[in-house]
Coordinates of C-alpha atoms and ligand atoms in Angstrom, one line a residue:
M1 CA 32.1 15.7 8.2
Q2 CA 35.8 15.2 8.2
S3 CA 37.0 12.1 6.4
W4 CA 40.5 10.6 7.6
S5 CA 43.9 11.3 5.9
E6 CA 45.0 8.9 3.2
H7 CA 48.3 6.8 3.0
P8 CA 49.5 7.8 -0.4
V9 CA 48.7 4.8 -3.0
P10 CA 52.0 3.9 -5.0
E11 CA 51.4 3.9 -8.6
I12 CA 52.9 0.8 -10.4
P13 CA 53.6 0.3 -13.9
G14 CA 51.0 -1.7 -16.2
A15 CA 47.1 -2.0 -15.4
P16 CA 44.7 -4.6 -14.4
P17 CA 42.1 -6.4 -16.4
P18 CA 38.5 -4.9 -16.1
L19 CA 37.0 -5.4 -12.7
R20 CA 34.2 -8.0 -12.5
L21 CA 31.9 -7.9 -9.4
W22 CA 28.9 -10.1 -8.3
D23 CA 25.9 -8.0 -8.5
T24 CA 23.0 -9.0 -6.2
A25 CA 20.3 -7.6 -8.3
T26 CA 21.1 -9.4 -11.5
R27 CA 22.7 -12.3 -9.9
E28 CA 25.5 -12.7 -11.9
L29 CA 29.2 -11.8 -12.1
R30 CA 29.5 -9.0 -14.6
P31 CA 31.9 -6.1 -15.4
V32 CA 31.5 -2.9 -13.9
A33 CA 32.0 -0.4 -16.5
P34 CA 32.6 2.7 -14.6
G35 CA 32.0 6.2 -15.7
A36 CA 34.2 9.1 -15.5
P37 CA 34.7 9.6 -12.5
A38 CA 34.1 6.0 -11.3
T39 CA 31.4 6.2 -8.5
L40 CA 31.3 4.3 -5.2
Y41 CA 28.8 4.6 -2.4
V42 CA 29.5 2.4 0.8
C43 CA 27.0 2.7 3.5
G44 CA 28.8 3.8 6.6
I45 CA 28.4 3.1 10.3
T46 CA 25.6 3.9 12.7
P47 CA 28.2 5.2 15.4
Y48 CA 26.9 3.9 18.5
D49 CA 29.8 1.1 19.2
A50 CA 33.3 0.7 18.3
T51 CA 34.4 -0.9 14.8
H52 CA 34.3 -4.5 15.0
L53 CA 36.0 -7.0 12.6
G54 CA 32.8 -7.5 10.5
H55 CA 32.6 -3.7 9.8
A56 CA 36.3 -3.6 9.0
A57 CA 35.9 -6.6 6.7
T58 CA 33.2 -4.9 4.9
Y59 CA 35.2 -1.6 4.5
V60 CA 38.3 -3.3 3.4
A61 CA 36.4 -5.2 0.7
F62 CA 35.1 -2.1 -0.7
D63 CA 38.7 -0.5 -0.4
L64 CA 40.0 -2.9 -2.9
V65 CA 37.3 -1.6 -5.4
N66 CA 38.6 1.9 -4.9
R67 CA 42.1 0.4 -5.3
V68 CA 41.8 -1.6 -8.5
W69 CA 40.0 1.3 -10.1
R70 CA 42.6 3.5 -9.4
D71 CA 45.1 1.1 -10.4
A72 CA 43.1 1.1 -13.8
G73 CA 43.6 4.8 -14.2
H74 CA 40.1 5.8 -13.2
E75 CA 39.2 8.8 -11.1
V76 CA 37.4 7.5 -8.2
Q77 CA 34.6 9.4 -6.5
Y78 CA 33.9 7.6 -3.2
V79 CA 31.3 8.7 -0.8
Q80 CA 30.3 7.1 2.7
N81 CA 27.7 8.2 5.0
V82 CA 27.3 8.3 8.8
T83 CA 24.0 7.4 10.3
D84 CA 24.4 9.9 13.0
V85 CA 20.8 10.1 14.1
D86 CA 18.6 6.7 14.2
D87 CA 16.9 4.5 16.8
P88 CA 19.8 2.4 17.7
L89 CA 22.1 5.3 18.4
L90 CA 19.7 7.2 20.4
E91 CA 18.6 4.1 22.4
R92 CA 22.4 3.5 23.2
A93 CA 22.7 7.1 24.3
V94 CA 19.7 6.9 26.6
A95 CA 20.9 3.5 28.0
S96 CA 24.4 4.7 28.6
G97 CA 23.4 8.1 29.9
Q98 CA 25.3 10.0 27.2
D99 CA 24.4 12.8 24.8
W100 CA 23.6 11.2 21.7
R101 CA 25.6 13.8 19.7
A102 CA 28.9 13.3 22.0
L103 CA 28.3 9.3 21.5
A104 CA 28.2 9.7 17.8
D105 CA 31.1 11.9 17.7
A106 CA 33.4 9.7 19.9
E107 CA 32.4 6.6 17.8
T108 CA 33.0 8.4 14.5
E109 CA 36.1 9.4 15.4
A110 CA 37.3 5.9 16.8
F111 CA 36.1 4.7 13.4
R112 CA 38.2 7.2 11.4
S113 CA 41.3 5.9 13.5
D114 CA 40.7 2.2 13.0
M115 CA 40.2 2.6 9.2
R116 CA 43.4 4.8 9.0
A117 CA 45.2 2.2 10.9
L118 CA 43.8 -0.5 8.6
R119 CA 45.0 1.6 5.6
V120 CA 41.4 1.9 4.3
L121 CA 41.3 4.8 1.7
P122 CA 39.1 7.6 2.9
P123 CA 35.9 8.7 1.1
D124 CA 36.2 12.0 -0.8
D125 CA 33.0 13.0 0.9
Y126 CA 32.2 11.6 4.3
I127 CA 28.5 12.8 5.2
G128 CA 26.5 12.7 8.2
A129 CA 22.7 12.4 8.3
V130 CA 22.3 15.3 10.5
E131 CA 24.3 17.6 8.2
S132 CA 22.2 16.1 5.2
I133 CA 18.9 17.1 6.7
P134 CA 18.1 19.9 4.2
A135 CA 18.9 17.6 1.2
I136 CA 16.9 14.8 2.8
V137 CA 13.9 17.3 3.1
E138 CA 14.4 18.4 -0.5
T139 CA 14.3 14.6 -1.4
I140 CA 11.0 14.1 0.4
T141 CA 9.6 17.3 -0.9
E142 CA 10.4 16.1 -4.5
L143 CA 8.8 12.9 -3.8
Q144 CA 5.7 14.6 -2.5
E145 CA 5.3 16.5 -5.6
R146 CA 5.5 13.1 -7.7
G147 CA 2.8 11.8 -5.3
A148 CA 5.0 9.2 -3.7
V149 CA 4.5 10.3 0.1
Y150 CA 1.5 9.8 2.3
E151 CA 1.0 10.8 5.9
L152 CA 0.2 8.4 8.9
D153 CA -0.3 10.3 12.2
G154 CA 2.3 13.0 11.3
D155 CA 4.9 10.5 9.9
L156 CA 5.8 10.5 6.4
Y157 CA 5.8 7.2 4.4
F158 CA 7.1 6.0 0.9
P159 CA 4.6 3.8 -0.8
V160 CA 6.8 0.9 -2.5
G161 CA 3.9 0.3 -4.9
A162 CA 5.0 3.8 -6.7
D163 CA 8.1 1.9 -7.9
P164 CA 7.3 -0.8 -10.5
A165 CA 10.9 -2.4 -10.1
F166 CA 10.4 -2.6 -6.2
G167 CA 11.9 -6.0 -5.1
S168 CA 14.6 -6.2 -7.9
V169 CA 17.7 -5.6 -5.6
A170 CA 17.4 -8.5 -3.3
G171 CA 14.8 -10.6 -5.4
L172 CA 12.9 -11.8 -2.1
D173 CA 9.4 -13.0 -1.8
R174 CA 6.7 -11.2 0.4
P175 CA 7.1 -13.3 3.3
A176 CA 10.9 -13.1 3.3
M177 CA 10.8 -9.1 2.9
T178 CA 8.2 -9.1 5.7
E179 CA 10.4 -10.9 8.1
L180 CA 13.5 -9.1 7.5
A181 CA 11.8 -5.7 7.6
T182 CA 10.6 -6.5 11.0
E183 CA 14.1 -7.5 12.0
R184 CA 16.0 -4.7 10.5
G185 CA 14.3 -1.5 11.5
G186 CA 10.9 -1.5 9.8
D187 CA 7.4 -1.5 11.0
P188 CA 5.3 -3.9 8.8
E189 CA 2.8 -4.4 11.8
R190 CA 1.9 -0.7 12.0
P191 CA -2.0 -0.3 11.3
G192 CA -2.9 2.2 8.6
K193 CA 0.0 1.6 6.1
R194 CA -0.9 1.3 2.5
D195 CA 1.7 -1.7 2.2
P196 CA 3.3 -3.4 5.4
L197 CA 6.5 -2.8 3.7
D198 CA 6.3 1.0 3.2
P199 CA 9.3 2.6 4.7
L200 CA 9.2 5.6 7.0
L201 CA 10.8 8.7 5.4
W202 CA 10.2 11.2 8.0
Q203 CA 9.3 10.6 11.7
A204 CA 7.3 13.3 13.4
A205 CA 9.1 14.9 16.6
R206 CA 8.6 12.7 19.7
P207 CA 9.1 13.8 23.2
E208 CA 12.7 13.3 24.4
E209 CA 13.9 12.8 21.0
P210 CA 16.0 15.2 18.8
S211 CA 14.0 16.8 15.9
W212 CA 14.4 19.5 13.3
H213 CA 12.3 22.2 12.3
T214 CA 11.7 22.1 8.7
D215 CA 9.1 22.6 5.9
L216 CA 8.0 18.9 6.6
G217 CA 7.3 19.7 10.2
D218 CA 9.2 19.0 13.3
G219 CA 10.9 15.6 13.2
R220 CA 13.8 13.5 11.9
P221 CA 14.6 11.6 8.8
G222 CA 14.1 7.8 8.4
W223 CA 17.2 5.6 7.7
H224 CA 16.8 4.6 3.7
V225 CA 16.1 8.0 2.3
E226 CA 19.2 9.3 4.2
C227 CA 21.4 7.3 1.6
T228 CA 19.3 7.9 -1.3
S229 CA 19.6 11.5 -0.8
I230 CA 23.3 11.6 -0.1
A231 CA 24.1 9.4 -3.0
E232 CA 22.0 11.7 -5.2
E233 CA 23.5 14.8 -3.8
Y234 CA 27.3 13.7 -3.9
L235 CA 27.4 11.3 -6.7
G236 CA 24.3 12.0 -8.9
L237 CA 21.9 9.1 -10.0
P238 CA 22.6 6.5 -11.4
F239 CA 25.9 5.7 -10.0
D240 CA 28.3 2.8 -10.4
V241 CA 28.4 0.6 -7.3
Q242 CA 26.5 0.6 -3.9
G243 CA 28.1 -1.5 -1.4
G244 CA 27.8 -2.7 2.2
G245 CA 27.3 -5.9 4.1
S246 CA 24.8 -8.6 3.0
D247 CA 22.4 -7.5 5.9
L248 CA 21.9 -4.2 4.0
A249 CA 20.6 -5.8 0.6
F250 CA 17.0 -5.9 2.2
P251 CA 15.5 -3.7 3.3
H252 CA 17.9 -1.0 3.1
H253 CA 19.4 -1.0 -0.4
E254 CA 16.1 -2.3 -2.0
M255 CA 14.4 1.0 -0.2
C256 CA 17.2 3.3 -1.2
A257 CA 17.0 2.1 -4.8
A258 CA 13.0 2.2 -5.0
I259 CA 13.1 5.7 -3.4
G260 CA 15.8 6.9 -5.7
R261 CA 14.2 5.5 -9.0
V262 CA 10.8 7.1 -8.2
N263 CA 12.4 10.4 -7.5
S264 CA 14.8 10.5 -10.3
G265 CA 12.7 8.9 -12.9
D266 CA 15.7 6.9 -14.1
P267 CA 15.0 3.0 -13.9
L268 CA 18.5 2.8 -12.6
F269 CA 19.7 3.6 -8.9
A270 CA 23.1 1.9 -8.9
R271 CA 24.6 -0.1 -11.6
H272 CA 25.8 -2.6 -9.3
Y273 CA 24.8 -3.7 -5.8
V274 CA 27.7 -5.4 -4.0
H275 CA 27.4 -7.0 -0.8
A276 CA 30.0 -8.4 1.6
G277 CA 29.4 -11.4 3.7
M278 CA 28.7 -11.4 7.3
V279 CA 31.8 -12.3 9.9
G280 CA 30.6 -14.1 12.8
Y281 CA 32.0 -14.9 16.2
D282 CA 30.8 -17.3 18.9
G283 CA 28.4 -18.9 16.5
H284 CA 26.4 -15.8 15.5
K285 CA 27.0 -12.7 13.1
M286 CA 29.1 -10.2 14.9
S287 CA 27.0 -7.3 16.0
K288 CA 26.7 -4.4 18.2
S289 CA 23.1 -5.4 19.3
R290 CA 24.2 -9.0 20.2
G291 CA 27.4 -7.9 21.8
N292 CA 29.8 -10.9 20.4
L293 CA 32.4 -8.5 19.0
V294 CA 36.0 -8.4 18.5
L295 CA 36.8 -4.9 18.3
V296 CA 39.5 -3.7 16.1
R297 CA 40.6 -1.1 18.9
A298 CA 41.0 -3.9 21.4
L299 CA 43.4 -5.8 18.9
R300 CA 45.3 -2.7 18.2
D301 CA 45.7 -1.9 22.0
A302 CA 46.8 -5.4 22.6
G303 CA 49.8 -4.5 20.1
V304 CA 48.5 -6.4 17.1
D305 CA 49.9 -4.8 14.0
P306 CA 46.9 -3.7 11.9
M307 CA 48.4 -5.0 8.8
A308 CA 48.2 -8.5 10.4
I309 CA 44.5 -7.6 10.9
R310 CA 44.2 -6.3 7.3
L311 CA 45.7 -9.8 6.1
A312 CA 43.5 -11.9 8.4
L313 CA 40.2 -10.3 6.8
L314 CA 41.7 -10.4 3.2
A315 CA 42.2 -14.2 3.7
H316 CA 38.6 -14.8 3.2
H317 CA 36.6 -14.0 0.0
Y318 CA 34.5 -10.9 0.7
R319 CA 31.4 -12.8 -0.3
S320 CA 31.5 -15.7 2.1
D321 CA 30.0 -15.7 5.6
W322 CA 32.9 -16.6 7.8
E323 CA 33.7 -16.9 11.6
W324 CA 36.7 -15.1 13.2
T325 CA 39.0 -17.2 15.3
D326 CA 42.3 -16.4 17.0
A327 CA 43.8 -18.9 14.5
D328 CA 43.0 -16.3 11.7
L329 CA 45.2 -13.7 13.4
T330 CA 48.1 -16.2 14.1
R331 CA 48.1 -17.2 10.5
A332 CA 48.0 -13.8 9.3
G333 CA 50.9 -12.4 11.5
E334 CA 53.0 -15.3 10.3
R335 CA 52.3 -14.6 6.6
L336 CA 53.0 -11.0 7.2
D337 CA 56.5 -11.9 8.7
R338 CA 57.1 -14.0 5.7
W339 CA 56.1 -11.4 3.1
R340 CA 58.2 -8.8 5.0
R341 CA 61.3 -11.0 5.0
A342 CA 60.9 -11.8 1.2
V343 CA 60.7 -8.1 0.1
A344 CA 63.6 -7.3 2.4
A345 CA 65.7 -10.0 1.0
P346 CA 68.7 -8.9 -1.2
T347 CA 67.3 -10.7 -4.3
A348 CA 64.0 -12.5 -5.2
P349 CA 62.2 -14.0 -8.1
S350 CA 61.2 -11.4 -10.8
A351 CA 58.0 -9.3 -9.8
D352 CA 56.3 -9.4 -13.2
R353 CA 54.2 -12.7 -12.6
V354 CA 52.9 -12.1 -9.1
V355 CA 52.0 -8.7 -9.8
T356 CA 50.1 -9.8 -12.9
A357 CA 48.6 -12.6 -10.7
L358 CA 47.6 -10.2 -8.0
R359 CA 45.7 -7.8 -10.4
E360 CA 44.0 -10.7 -12.2
A361 CA 42.8 -12.1 -8.9
I362 CA 41.4 -8.8 -7.5
S363 CA 39.8 -7.8 -10.7
D364 CA 38.1 -11.3 -10.6
D365 CA 35.3 -10.4 -8.0
L366 CA 37.9 -9.3 -5.4
N367 CA 39.4 -12.8 -5.2
T368 CA 41.8 -12.1 -2.3
P369 CA 42.3 -15.6 -1.3
R370 CA 43.8 -16.2 -4.8
A371 CA 45.7 -12.9 -4.5
L372 CA 47.3 -13.9 -1.2
A373 CA 48.1 -17.2 -2.4
A374 CA 50.1 -15.7 -5.5
V375 CA 52.1 -13.6 -3.1
D376 CA 52.8 -16.5 -1.0
D377 CA 54.0 -18.4 -3.8
W378 CA 56.5 -15.7 -4.8
A379 CA 57.7 -15.3 -1.4
S380 CA 58.5 -18.9 -1.1
G381 CA 60.6 -18.8 -4.3
R382 CA 64.2 -18.0 -4.8
G383 CA 65.6 -15.7 -7.7
S384 CA 68.4 -13.2 -8.6
D385 CA 66.3 -10.1 -9.2
P386 CA 67.6 -7.4 -6.8
E387 CA 64.5 -5.0 -7.7
A388 CA 61.8 -7.5 -7.3
G389 CA 61.3 -7.0 -3.5
T390 CA 60.8 -3.3 -3.8
Q391 CA 58.4 -3.9 -6.9
V392 CA 56.1 -6.5 -5.0
A393 CA 56.1 -4.4 -1.8
L394 CA 54.7 -1.4 -3.9
A395 CA 52.3 -3.6 -5.7
V396 CA 50.9 -5.0 -2.2
D397 CA 50.7 -1.7 -0.9
A398 CA 48.8 -0.4 -3.8
L399 CA 46.5 -3.3 -4.5
L400 CA 46.0 -4.9 -1.3
G401 CA 46.6 -2.0 0.9
V402 CA 49.3 -3.8 2.9
D403 CA 52.3 -2.2 4.1
L404 CA 55.4 -4.4 4.2
T405 CA 58.0 -1.8 4.7
T406 CA 58.0 -1.8 8.5
Ligands
5CA1 N1 24.4 3.1 8.9 C1 23.9 1.9 8.3 C2 24.1 1.8 6.8 S1 23.5 3.3 6.1 C3 24.6 0.6 8.9 O1 24.3 -0.5 8.6 N2 25.5 0.7 9.9 S2 26.2 -0.6 10.8 O2 27.1 0.2 11.8 O3 25.3 -1.3 11.4 O4 27.0 -1.2 9.6 C4 27.9 -0.7 8.9 C5 28.2 -1.7 7.8 O5 29.1 -3.0 8.4 C6 27.4 -2.2 7.0 O6 27.8 -2.2 5.6 C7 27.0 -3.4 7.6 O7 26.6 -4.3 6.7 C8 28.5 -4.0 8.0 N3 28.5 -5.1 8.9 C9 27.8 -5.1 10.1 N4 28.0 -6.2 10.9 C10 28.8 -6.8 9.9 C11 29.4 -8.2 10.1 N5 29.1 -8.9 11.2 N6 30.0 -8.8 9.1 C12 30.3 -7.9 8.0 N7 29.8 -6.7 7.9 C13 29.0 -6.3 8.8
ZN2 ZN1 23.1 3.3 3.9

C-alpha cells in the first residue's frame, strides 16, 4: 500500500540520552536498545471510519519514538498495517450499503491525509491485510507444520497452550482475559475449542463475505496473525518495539506474540510492548463503535491549525487516559501562538538549555508535558541571542513534530 509523504525532519546538533520506555510485559521503565536498524511496528487502523483524536494521539506518541531514534542517529525501520478486511469493516460496509473495498480505500486515504496534516512521519512499509494474504497463509502453514493449528468446522485456530509464555504480555488472570477476549473480537463461548481463548487464524468462507482461494481453503485471515505475519515479513523477529493503544495489549498483542514465538521458536516477539492510554470524550473511550468521536477531519474543516491539534495531544502524557475537551484545543492554540511569536522575535534566550531539556524529557518515556513546559519556559524568557529562535524552531520541529514557521 502506498504510505504518505514525509515532511523532512531537520537535523540538529548534539544527541539525546538513550530512550527509555515503559514496557507493558515487564512492567518497568527500561532502555530500548534498538538494533540496526531500529525496528518499530505500530498497529494501524481498521479503516471503516475517519481518524478520531484517540487514534491521532496514539500515532503521534509513536511518532515521537521514531523522531527520538532518528535524533540519536539510528536508522529506523517503521512498519504499520491496515486491517483492510475484518468483521467491523464488513459490518459497516453492509450497514451503509457500500462496497467494503471502497470503504476501506476511502478511509485509508482520509487517514493518510490526517496523518500528514499532523506531521506524523510515514511508515517505511504500510501494509494491508489483503495484500498480505500470501504471507499470512505461509505463516499459518508453518504453524501447521509445528502442530500449532487445529480445525473447527473448517475454521483454523491457534492453541494458546502451544506457547509456554502465553499471557506474559498483558499479565492478566484467566477471568480478565476471557472478558476482554469476548469484548474485543474473540469467541471464548464457541463450543469445541481446545481453550476458550484460542484465537482464530483463518475463517472459512461464509456466504456474502469476501474470501480468498488459498492452500488453506477458501476463507480470510483472522486479525492477530495478520500483524504477526506482517511484522515477521517486514521487520523479522524479534523486533524492538510493538506499539498501539492500551486496548490492544490483550488480546491482540498477547496473541500476536504467542503466534510469533511459536512460529519463530524465539522466546522473544517484540523486545518492548508499548501502549498509549485511551482518549475519552463524553465520559467514555472515544470509539468508532460507540460513535462519541471528535474527528481530526472535522477540526481541520473548521479551520483548526493541525499544529494546535498536535500540541493539544502532546500536552498529555501518552500513557495516561484522558478526556478531550474544547479547552484542550484553546490552550494548545494559545501555546502555539506564544511559541511562534517567541521563535520569530529578533532575539531570545540561548537555545542550548531548552534543546537539552526537550531531549531529556522525550527520552524519558516520552514525557511531553515536561517537554512542552521547557519550551514554555524558554518562550517566556528574554535574551539577546539572535540565532536562538531558529534553533528552537528546528528542535521543536525535529523532536516534537510541531512546525512553528507559519
Ligand atoms: N487494526 C487494529 C490494529 S491491528 C485496530 O485496533 N484498529 S483501530 O482502528 O481500532 O485502532 C487503531 C489504533 O488506535 C489502535 O492502536 C488503537 O489502540 C488506537 N485507539 C483506538 N481508540 C483509541 C482511543 N480512544 N484513544 C487512544 N487510542 C485509540
Ligand atoms: Zn495489529
